[in-house]
XYZ file of C-alpha atoms in Angstrom:
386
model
C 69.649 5.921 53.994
C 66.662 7.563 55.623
C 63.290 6.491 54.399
C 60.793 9.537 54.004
C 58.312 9.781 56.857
C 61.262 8.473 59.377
C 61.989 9.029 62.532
C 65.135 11.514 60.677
C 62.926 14.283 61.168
C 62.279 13.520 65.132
C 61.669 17.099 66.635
C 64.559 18.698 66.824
C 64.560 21.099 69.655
C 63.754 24.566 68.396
C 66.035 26.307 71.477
C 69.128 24.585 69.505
C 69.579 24.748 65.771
C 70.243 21.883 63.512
C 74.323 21.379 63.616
C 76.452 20.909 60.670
C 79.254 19.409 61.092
C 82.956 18.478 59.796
C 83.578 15.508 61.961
C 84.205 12.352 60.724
C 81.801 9.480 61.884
C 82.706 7.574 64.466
C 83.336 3.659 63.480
C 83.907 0.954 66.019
C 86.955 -0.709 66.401
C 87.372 -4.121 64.170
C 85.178 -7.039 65.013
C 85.521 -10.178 63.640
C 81.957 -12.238 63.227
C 81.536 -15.052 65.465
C 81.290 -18.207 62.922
C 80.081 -20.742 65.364
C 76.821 -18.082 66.385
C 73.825 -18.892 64.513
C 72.830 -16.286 62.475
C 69.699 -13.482 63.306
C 69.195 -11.546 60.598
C 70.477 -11.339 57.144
C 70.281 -8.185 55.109
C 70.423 -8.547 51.474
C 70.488 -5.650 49.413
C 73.421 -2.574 47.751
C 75.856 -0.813 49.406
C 77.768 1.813 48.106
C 80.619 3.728 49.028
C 79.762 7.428 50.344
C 81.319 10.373 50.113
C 79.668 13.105 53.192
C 80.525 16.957 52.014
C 83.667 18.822 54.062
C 81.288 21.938 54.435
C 77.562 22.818 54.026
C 76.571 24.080 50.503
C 76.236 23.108 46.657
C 77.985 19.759 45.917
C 79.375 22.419 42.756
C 80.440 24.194 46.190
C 81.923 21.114 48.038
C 85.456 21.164 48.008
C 86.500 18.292 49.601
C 84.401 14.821 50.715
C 84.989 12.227 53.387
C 84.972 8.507 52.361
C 82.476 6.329 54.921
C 80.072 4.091 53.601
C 75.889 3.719 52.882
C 73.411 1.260 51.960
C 70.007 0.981 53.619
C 70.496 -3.097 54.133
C 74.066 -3.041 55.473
C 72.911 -0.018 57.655
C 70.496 -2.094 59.019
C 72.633 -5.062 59.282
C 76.284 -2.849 60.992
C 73.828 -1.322 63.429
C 72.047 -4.718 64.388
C 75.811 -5.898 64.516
C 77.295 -3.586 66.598
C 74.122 -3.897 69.001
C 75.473 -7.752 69.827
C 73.482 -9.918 67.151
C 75.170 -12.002 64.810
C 74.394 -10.311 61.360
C 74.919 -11.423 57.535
C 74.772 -8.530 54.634
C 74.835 -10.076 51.420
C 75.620 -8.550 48.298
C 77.585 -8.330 45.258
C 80.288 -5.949 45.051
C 83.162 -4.564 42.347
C 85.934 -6.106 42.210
C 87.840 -2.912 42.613
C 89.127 -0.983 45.921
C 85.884 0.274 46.364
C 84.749 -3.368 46.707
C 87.126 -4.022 48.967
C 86.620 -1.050 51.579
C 82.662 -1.949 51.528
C 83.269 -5.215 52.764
C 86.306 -4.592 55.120
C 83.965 -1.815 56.978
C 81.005 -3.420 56.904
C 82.992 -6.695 58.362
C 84.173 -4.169 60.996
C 81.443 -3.892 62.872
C 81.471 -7.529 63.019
C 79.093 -8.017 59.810
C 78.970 -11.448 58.509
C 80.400 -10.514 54.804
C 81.514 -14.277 53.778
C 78.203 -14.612 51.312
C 79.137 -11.059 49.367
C 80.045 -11.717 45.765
C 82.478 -10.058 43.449
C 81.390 -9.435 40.188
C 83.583 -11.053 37.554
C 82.332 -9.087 34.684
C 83.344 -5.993 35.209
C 80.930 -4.257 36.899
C 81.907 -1.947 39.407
C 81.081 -1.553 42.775
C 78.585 2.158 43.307
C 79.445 5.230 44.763
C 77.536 8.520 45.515
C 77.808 11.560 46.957
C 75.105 13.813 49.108
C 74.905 16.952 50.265
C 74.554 17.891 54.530
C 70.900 19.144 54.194
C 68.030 17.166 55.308
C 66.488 14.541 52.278
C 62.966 16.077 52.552
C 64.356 19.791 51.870
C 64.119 21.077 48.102
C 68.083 22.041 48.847
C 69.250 18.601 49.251
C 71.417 16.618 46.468
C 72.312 13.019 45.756
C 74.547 12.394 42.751
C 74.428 8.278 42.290
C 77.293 6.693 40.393
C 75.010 3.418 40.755
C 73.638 2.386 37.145
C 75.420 -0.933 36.085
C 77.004 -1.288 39.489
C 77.331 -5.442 40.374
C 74.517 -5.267 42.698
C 72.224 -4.583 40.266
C 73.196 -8.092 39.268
C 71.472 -9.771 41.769
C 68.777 -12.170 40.447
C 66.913 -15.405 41.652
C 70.157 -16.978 39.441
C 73.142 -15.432 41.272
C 71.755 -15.264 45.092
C 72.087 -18.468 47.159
C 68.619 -19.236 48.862
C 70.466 -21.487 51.505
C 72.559 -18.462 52.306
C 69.492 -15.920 52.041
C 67.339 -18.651 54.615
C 70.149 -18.705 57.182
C 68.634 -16.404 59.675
C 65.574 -15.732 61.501
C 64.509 -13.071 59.812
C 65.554 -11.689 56.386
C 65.955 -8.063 55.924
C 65.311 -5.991 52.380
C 64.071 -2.929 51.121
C 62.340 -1.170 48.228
C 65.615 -0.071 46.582
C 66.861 -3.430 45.578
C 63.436 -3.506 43.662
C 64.473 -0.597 41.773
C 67.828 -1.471 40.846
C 67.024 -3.702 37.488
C 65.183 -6.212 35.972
C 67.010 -9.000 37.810
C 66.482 -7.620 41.534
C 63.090 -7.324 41.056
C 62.661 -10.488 40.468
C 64.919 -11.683 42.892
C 62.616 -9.602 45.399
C 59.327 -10.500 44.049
C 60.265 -14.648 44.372
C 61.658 -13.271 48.198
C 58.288 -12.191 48.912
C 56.037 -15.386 48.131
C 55.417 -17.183 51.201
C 57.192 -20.526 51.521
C 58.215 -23.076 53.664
C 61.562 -22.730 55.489
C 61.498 -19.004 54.450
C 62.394 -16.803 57.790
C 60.319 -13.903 59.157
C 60.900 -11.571 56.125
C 61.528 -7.727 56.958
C 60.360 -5.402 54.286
C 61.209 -1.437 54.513
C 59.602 0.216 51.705
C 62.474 3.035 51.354
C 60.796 4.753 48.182
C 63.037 6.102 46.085
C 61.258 8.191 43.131
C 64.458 9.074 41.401
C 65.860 4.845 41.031
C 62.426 4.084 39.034
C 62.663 3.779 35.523
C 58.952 3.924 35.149
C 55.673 4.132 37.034
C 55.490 0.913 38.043
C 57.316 1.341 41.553
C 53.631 1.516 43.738
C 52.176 -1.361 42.638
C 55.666 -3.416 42.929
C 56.250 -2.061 46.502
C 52.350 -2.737 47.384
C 52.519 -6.199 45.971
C 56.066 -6.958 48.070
C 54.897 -5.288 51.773
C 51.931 -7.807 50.974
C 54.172 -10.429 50.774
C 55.956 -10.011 54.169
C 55.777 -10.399 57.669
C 56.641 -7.330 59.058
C 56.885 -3.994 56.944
C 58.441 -0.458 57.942
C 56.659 2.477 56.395
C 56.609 6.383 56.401
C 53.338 8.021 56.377
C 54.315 10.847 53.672
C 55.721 7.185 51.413
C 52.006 5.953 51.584
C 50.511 9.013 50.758
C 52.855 9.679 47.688
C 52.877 5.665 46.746
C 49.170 5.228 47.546
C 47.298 8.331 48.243
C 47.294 6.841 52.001
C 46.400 9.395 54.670
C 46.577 7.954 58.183
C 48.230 4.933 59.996
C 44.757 3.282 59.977
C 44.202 4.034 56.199
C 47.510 2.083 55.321
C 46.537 -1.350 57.248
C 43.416 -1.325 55.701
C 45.512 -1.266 52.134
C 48.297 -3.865 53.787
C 46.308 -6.016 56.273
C 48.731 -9.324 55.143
C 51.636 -8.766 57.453
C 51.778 -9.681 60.877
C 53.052 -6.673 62.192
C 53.145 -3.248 60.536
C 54.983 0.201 61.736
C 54.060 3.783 60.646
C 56.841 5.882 60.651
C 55.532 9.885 61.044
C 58.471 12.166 61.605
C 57.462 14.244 64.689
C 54.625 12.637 65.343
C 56.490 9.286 66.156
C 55.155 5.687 65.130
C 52.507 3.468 65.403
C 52.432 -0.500 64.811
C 49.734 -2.961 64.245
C 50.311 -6.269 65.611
C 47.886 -8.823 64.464
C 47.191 -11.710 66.359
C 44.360 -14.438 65.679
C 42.803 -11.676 63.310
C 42.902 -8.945 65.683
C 45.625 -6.094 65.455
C 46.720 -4.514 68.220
C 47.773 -1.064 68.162
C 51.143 1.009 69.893
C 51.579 4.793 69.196
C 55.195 5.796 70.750
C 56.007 9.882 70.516
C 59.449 10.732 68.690
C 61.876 12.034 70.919
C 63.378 15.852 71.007
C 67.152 15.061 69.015
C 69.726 17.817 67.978
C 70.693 16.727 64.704
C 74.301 17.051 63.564
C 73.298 14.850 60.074
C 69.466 13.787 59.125
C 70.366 10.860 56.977
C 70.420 7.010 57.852
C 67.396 7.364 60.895
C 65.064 5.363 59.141
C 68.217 2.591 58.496
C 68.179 2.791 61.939
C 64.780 2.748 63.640
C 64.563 -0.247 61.807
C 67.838 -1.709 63.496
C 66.588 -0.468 66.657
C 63.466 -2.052 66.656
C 63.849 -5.600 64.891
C 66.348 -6.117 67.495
C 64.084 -5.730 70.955
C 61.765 -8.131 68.340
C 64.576 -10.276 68.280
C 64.665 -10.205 72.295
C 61.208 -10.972 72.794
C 60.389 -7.048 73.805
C 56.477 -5.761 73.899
C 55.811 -3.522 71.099
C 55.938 -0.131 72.723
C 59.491 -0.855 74.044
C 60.549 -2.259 70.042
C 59.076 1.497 68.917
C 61.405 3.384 71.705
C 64.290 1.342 70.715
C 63.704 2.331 66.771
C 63.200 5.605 67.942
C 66.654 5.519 70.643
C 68.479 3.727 67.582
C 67.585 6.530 65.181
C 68.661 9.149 67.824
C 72.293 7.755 67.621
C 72.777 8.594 64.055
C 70.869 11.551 64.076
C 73.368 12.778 66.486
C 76.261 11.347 64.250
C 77.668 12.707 61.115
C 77.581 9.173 59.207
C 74.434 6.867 57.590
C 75.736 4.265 60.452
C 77.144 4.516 63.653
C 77.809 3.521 67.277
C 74.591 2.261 68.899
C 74.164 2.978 72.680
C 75.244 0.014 75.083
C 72.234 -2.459 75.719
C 71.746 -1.534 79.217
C 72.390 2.431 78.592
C 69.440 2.088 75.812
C 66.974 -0.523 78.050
C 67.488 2.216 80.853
C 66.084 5.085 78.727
C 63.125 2.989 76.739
C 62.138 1.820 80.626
C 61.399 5.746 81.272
C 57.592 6.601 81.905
C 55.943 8.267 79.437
C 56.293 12.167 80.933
C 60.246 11.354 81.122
C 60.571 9.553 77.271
C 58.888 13.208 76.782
C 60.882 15.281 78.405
C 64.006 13.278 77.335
C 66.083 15.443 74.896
C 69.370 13.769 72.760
C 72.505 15.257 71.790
C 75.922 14.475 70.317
C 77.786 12.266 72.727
C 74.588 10.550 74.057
C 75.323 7.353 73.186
C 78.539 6.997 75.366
C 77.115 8.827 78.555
C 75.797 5.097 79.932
C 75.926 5.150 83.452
C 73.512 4.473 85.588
C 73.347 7.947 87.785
C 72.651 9.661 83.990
C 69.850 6.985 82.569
C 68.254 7.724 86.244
C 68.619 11.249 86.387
C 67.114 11.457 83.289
C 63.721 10.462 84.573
C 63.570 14.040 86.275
C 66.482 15.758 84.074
C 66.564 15.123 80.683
C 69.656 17.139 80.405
C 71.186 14.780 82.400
C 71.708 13.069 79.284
C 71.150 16.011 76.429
C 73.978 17.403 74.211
C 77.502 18.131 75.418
């Protein structure tokens, strides 16, 4: 799911308008997770089945849906996957068919799904269904079938710390916070420091309509405080926080390590503190023709804890958020086929006036050779829309 103030509203370019499409998302082909790697990142949080309109419109208009899948943790966790890092999304899930195609298509992107838990109780696993039009717009609809699903079981009782410690870094977001008494706390004892605890991830991912009261800005404050490296739109702080400007926001979170400002258009800054100092890394968005502008936050994120993972400088982890977000901008799904490794180092090893000039379009992501990465440092359409 995209997180307001991400990279999902990356320029698109005004010569070509924003594409709707009926085209399923592309999936990869089944990958079973490597056992014997050790695990990188763990992503705990809901996943629901999705169901993506046949046609623009109304969802009273809709006549038909396709079935894929959506969840801002196992977003983050198939798109990590599918970029080569061993990955672990755990959950609980129906037991129910629903249940069952979560974790078989999560698994296929070679997801780690062995910690997920079916619910014995009877709770089922949630669904929803959106509409094609961008989240910010006043036009577009989500209708959750979430309330009482098994995730929203998940508590510091049912959640295996060894299992949530396994990786170097653990992954969450806001909505988990939002889902019930239980997650909450299951997030709030996630975000006291401790020892043995991995780097913890935190995306804030507000979602207005999942609070049952006006507690959610104080709750999300007090969790980003308790991380090591948060994710966080600019138009989130100013509606959580009354927060105004990148700078404005690490004065109000100066705890984590590392903090990025998602701005739409305007791209995304990060503060990296080191022996009390932060430094700081503005990267422009880049110019994408958007066939669906949902899941780009999911995927910045993706895109940029893995070049952390790799031992990247900053400004290179903010072009691969921004090159990860691209690819599902330019998809019709929440998650889908990240560029090769060597087709995305290519394009986040352009110089500035080329990243600028650099325009993306359906069919980007498999258009990896060398010749068209190259090209694109004089031609951006080299490596623009079919």
């Amino acid at each position: 799911m995209m997180s307001p103030g991400a990279p999902g509203r990356q320029k698109p370019d005004s010569r070509r308008p924003h594409r709707q499409t009926n085209e399923e998302p592309r999936v990869p082909a089944p990958v079973a997770a490597d056992p014997t790697s050790p695990t990188e990142v763990v992503c705990l949080g809901e996943s629901m089945v999705t169901f993506l309109p046949s046609r623009p419109g109304r969802l009273a208009d809709v006549p038909a849906f396709t079935r894929t899948i959506g969840g801002a943790e196992s977003n983050v966790a198939c798109a990590l996957a599918a970029a080569g890092h061993p990955v672990k999304w755990i959950s609980r899930v129906g037991a129910d068919g629903f249940g069952d195609h979560l974790v078989e298509a999560i698994g296929a992107y070679g997801v780690d799904t062995s910690a997920v838990r079916r619910d014995a109780d009877g709770r089922p696993t949630g669904i929803y269904f959106r509409t094609a039009t961008d989240r910010s717009t006043t036009a577009h609809e989500v209708a959750y079938y979430r309330a009482g699903s098994a995730a929203s079981a998940m508590s510091p009782d049912t959640m295996d710390r060894a299992d949530l410690f396994s990786g170097r870094v653990l992954h969450l977001s806001g909505i988990t916070a939002a889902l019930s008494d239980d997650c909450l706390a299951l997030m709030r004892e996630l975000a006291e420091p401790r020892p043995g605890r991995p780097l913890l991830s935190f995306d804030v991912n507000h979602r207005p309509a999942l609070w049952r009261d006006d507690s959610g800005p104080d709750v999300l404050l007090a969790i980003a405080r308790g991380a090591d490296l948060v994710f966080v739109g600019d138009d989130e702080a100013a509606q959580l926080w009354d927060l105004h400007s990148p700078r404005a926001i690490r004065a109000a979170l100066p705890e984590p390590a590392v903090l990025v400002v998602k701005a739409g258009a305007d791209g995304a800054t990060a503060f990296v503190r080191e022996d009390g100092t932060d430094t700081v890394t503005s990267v422009p968005a880049l110019a994408v023709d958007v066939v669906a502008p949902v899941g780009a936050g999911d995927a910045f994120a993706a895109g940029f804890l893995s070049a952390t993972l790799r031992g990247l400088p900053t400004g290179a982890r903010l072009r691969h958020g921004h090159l990860m977000a691209a690819a599902v901008l330019t998809d019709a799904g929440d998650v889908c086929v990240p560029p090769a490794r060597a087709h995305a180092d290519r394009l986040a090893a352009l110089d500035d006036a080329a990243w600028g000039a650099l325009r993306l379009g359906p069919g980007w992501t498999s258009e990896g050779t060398t010749s068209e990465a190259t090209d694109s440092a004089t031609s951006p359409e080299a490596v623009a829309t079919s």
